[in-house]
mmCIF file of C-alpha atoms in Angstrom:
data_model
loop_
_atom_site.group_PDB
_atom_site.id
_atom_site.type_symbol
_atom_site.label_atom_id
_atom_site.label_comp_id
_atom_site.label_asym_id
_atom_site.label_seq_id
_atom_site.Cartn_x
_atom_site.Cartn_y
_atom_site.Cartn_z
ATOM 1 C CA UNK A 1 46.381 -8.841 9.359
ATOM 2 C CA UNK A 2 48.233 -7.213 6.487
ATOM 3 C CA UNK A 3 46.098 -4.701 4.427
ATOM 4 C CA UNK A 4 46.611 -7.273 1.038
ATOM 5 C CA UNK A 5 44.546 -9.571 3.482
ATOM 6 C CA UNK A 6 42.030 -7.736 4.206
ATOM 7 C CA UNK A 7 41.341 -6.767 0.944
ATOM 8 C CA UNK A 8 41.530 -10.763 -0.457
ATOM 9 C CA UNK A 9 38.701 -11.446 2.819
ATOM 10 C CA UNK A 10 36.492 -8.888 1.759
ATOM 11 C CA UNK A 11 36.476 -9.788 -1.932
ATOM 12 C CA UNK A 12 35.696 -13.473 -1.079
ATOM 13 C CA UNK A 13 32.950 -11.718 1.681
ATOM 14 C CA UNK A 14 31.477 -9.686 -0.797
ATOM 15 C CA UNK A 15 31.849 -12.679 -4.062
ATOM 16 C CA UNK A 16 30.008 -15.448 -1.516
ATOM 17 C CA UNK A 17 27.294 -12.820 -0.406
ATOM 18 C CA UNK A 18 26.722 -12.170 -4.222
ATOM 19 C CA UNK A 19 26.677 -16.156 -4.758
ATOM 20 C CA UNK A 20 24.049 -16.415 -1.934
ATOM 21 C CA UNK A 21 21.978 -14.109 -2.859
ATOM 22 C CA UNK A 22 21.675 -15.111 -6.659
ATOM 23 C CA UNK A 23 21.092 -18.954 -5.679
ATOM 24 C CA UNK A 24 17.676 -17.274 -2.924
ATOM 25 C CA UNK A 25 16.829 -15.265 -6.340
ATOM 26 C CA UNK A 26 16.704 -18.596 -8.525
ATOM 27 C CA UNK A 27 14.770 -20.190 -5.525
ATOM 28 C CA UNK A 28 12.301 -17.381 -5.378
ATOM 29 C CA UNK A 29 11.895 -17.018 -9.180
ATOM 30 C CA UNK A 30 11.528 -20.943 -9.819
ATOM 31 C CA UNK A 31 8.775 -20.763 -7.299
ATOM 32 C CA UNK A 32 6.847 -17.424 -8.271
ATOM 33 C CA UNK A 33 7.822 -19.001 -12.396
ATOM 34 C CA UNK A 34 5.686 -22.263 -11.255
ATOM 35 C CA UNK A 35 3.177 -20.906 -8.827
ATOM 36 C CA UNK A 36 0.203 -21.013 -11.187
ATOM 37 C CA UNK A 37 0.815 -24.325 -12.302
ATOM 38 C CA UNK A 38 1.079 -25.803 -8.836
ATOM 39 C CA UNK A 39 -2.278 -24.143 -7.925
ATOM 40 C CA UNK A 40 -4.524 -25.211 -10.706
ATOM 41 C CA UNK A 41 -2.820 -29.089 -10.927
ATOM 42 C CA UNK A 42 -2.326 -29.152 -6.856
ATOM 43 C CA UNK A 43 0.641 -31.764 -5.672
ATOM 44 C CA UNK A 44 -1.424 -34.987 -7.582
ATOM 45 C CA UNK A 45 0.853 -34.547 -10.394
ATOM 46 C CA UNK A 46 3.721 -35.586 -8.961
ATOM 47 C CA UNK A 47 2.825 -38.606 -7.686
ATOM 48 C CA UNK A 48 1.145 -40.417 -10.886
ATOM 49 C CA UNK A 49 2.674 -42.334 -13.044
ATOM 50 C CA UNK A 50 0.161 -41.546 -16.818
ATOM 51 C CA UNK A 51 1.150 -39.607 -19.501
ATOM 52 C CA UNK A 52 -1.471 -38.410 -21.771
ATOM 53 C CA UNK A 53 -0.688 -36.322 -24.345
ATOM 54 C CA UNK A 54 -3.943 -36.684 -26.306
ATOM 55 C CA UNK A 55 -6.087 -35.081 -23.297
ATOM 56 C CA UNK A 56 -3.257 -33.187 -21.743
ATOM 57 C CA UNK A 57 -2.463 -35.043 -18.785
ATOM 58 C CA UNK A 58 0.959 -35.563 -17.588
ATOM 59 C CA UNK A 59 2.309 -37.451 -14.881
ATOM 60 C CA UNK A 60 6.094 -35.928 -13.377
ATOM 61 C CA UNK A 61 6.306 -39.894 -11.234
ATOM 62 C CA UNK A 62 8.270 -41.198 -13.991
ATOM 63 C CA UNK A 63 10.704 -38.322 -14.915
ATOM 64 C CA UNK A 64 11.441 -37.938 -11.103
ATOM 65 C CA UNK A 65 12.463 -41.223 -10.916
ATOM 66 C CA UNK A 66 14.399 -40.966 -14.100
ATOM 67 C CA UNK A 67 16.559 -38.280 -12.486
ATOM 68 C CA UNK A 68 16.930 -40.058 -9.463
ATOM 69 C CA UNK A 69 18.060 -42.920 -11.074
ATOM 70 C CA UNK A 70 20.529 -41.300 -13.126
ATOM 71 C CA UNK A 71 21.957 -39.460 -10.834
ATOM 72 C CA UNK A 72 22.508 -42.451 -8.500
ATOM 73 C CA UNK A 73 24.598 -44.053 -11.248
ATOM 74 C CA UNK A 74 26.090 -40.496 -12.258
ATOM 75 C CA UNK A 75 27.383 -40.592 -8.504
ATOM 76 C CA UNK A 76 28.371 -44.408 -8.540
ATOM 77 C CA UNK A 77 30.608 -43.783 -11.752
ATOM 78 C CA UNK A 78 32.469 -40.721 -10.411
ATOM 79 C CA UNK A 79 33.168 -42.037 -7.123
ATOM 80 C CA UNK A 80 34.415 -45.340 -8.555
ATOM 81 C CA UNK A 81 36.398 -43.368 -11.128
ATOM 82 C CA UNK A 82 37.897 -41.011 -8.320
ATOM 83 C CA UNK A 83 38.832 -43.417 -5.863
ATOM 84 C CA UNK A 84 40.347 -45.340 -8.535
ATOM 85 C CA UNK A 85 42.267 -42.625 -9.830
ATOM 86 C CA UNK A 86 43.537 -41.805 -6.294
ATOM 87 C CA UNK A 87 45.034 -45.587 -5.919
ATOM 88 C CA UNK A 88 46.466 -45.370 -9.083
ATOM 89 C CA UNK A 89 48.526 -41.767 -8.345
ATOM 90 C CA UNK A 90 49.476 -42.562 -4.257
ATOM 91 C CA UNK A 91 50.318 -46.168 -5.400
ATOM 92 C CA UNK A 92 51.164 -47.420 -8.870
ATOM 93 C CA UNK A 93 51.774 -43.927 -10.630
ATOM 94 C CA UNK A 94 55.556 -43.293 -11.385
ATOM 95 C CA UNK A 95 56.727 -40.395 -8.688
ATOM 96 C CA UNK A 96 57.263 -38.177 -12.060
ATOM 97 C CA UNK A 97 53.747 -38.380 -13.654
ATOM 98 C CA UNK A 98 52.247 -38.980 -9.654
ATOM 99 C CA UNK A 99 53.585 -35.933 -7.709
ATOM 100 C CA UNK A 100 51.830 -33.158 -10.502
ATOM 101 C CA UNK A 101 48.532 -34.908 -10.663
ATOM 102 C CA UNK A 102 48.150 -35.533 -7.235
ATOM 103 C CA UNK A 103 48.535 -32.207 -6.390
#
């Protein structure tokens, strides 16, 4: 292996260690950030579905979902969208406007 080679592997080494270890950092500081709250309202929370504002009760049941949800037809969209694209450029696209975009 040449020594330009090298160098390049140890760069992408050292620049996916770095992204590793700042996505266990997030982790860890998401879960010491909401460690108090998860002691004093226990797992309950997430599973009803009230919201009272008045009396400071809130239910996370329906903004779960809501994500969910959204990102089911987030992921619908874009694959529809992306396959489509990909029969229009291998099939209908002229070869000058195809051959750029597909790559």
């Amino acid at each position: 292996m040449s020594p330009a080679d090298r160098g390049f592997a140890a760069v992408v080494y050292l620049g996916s260690s770095l992204f590793a270890i700042l996505i266990i950092g997030l982790f860890v500081e998401l879960v010491l950030g909401s460690w108090p709250v998860d002691r004093e309202v226990r797992a309950g929370v997430y599973l009803q579905q009230f919201v009272d504002p008045i009396n400071s009760k809130f239910g996370a049941l329906p903004m779960i979902y809501g994500t969910v949800v959204t990102s089911l037809i987030a992921i619908i969209l874009a694959s529809f969208i992306g396959i489509m694209a990909a029969v229009f450029l291998s099939d209908f696209a002229p070869r000058w406007l195809g051959q750029p975009l597909s790559f």
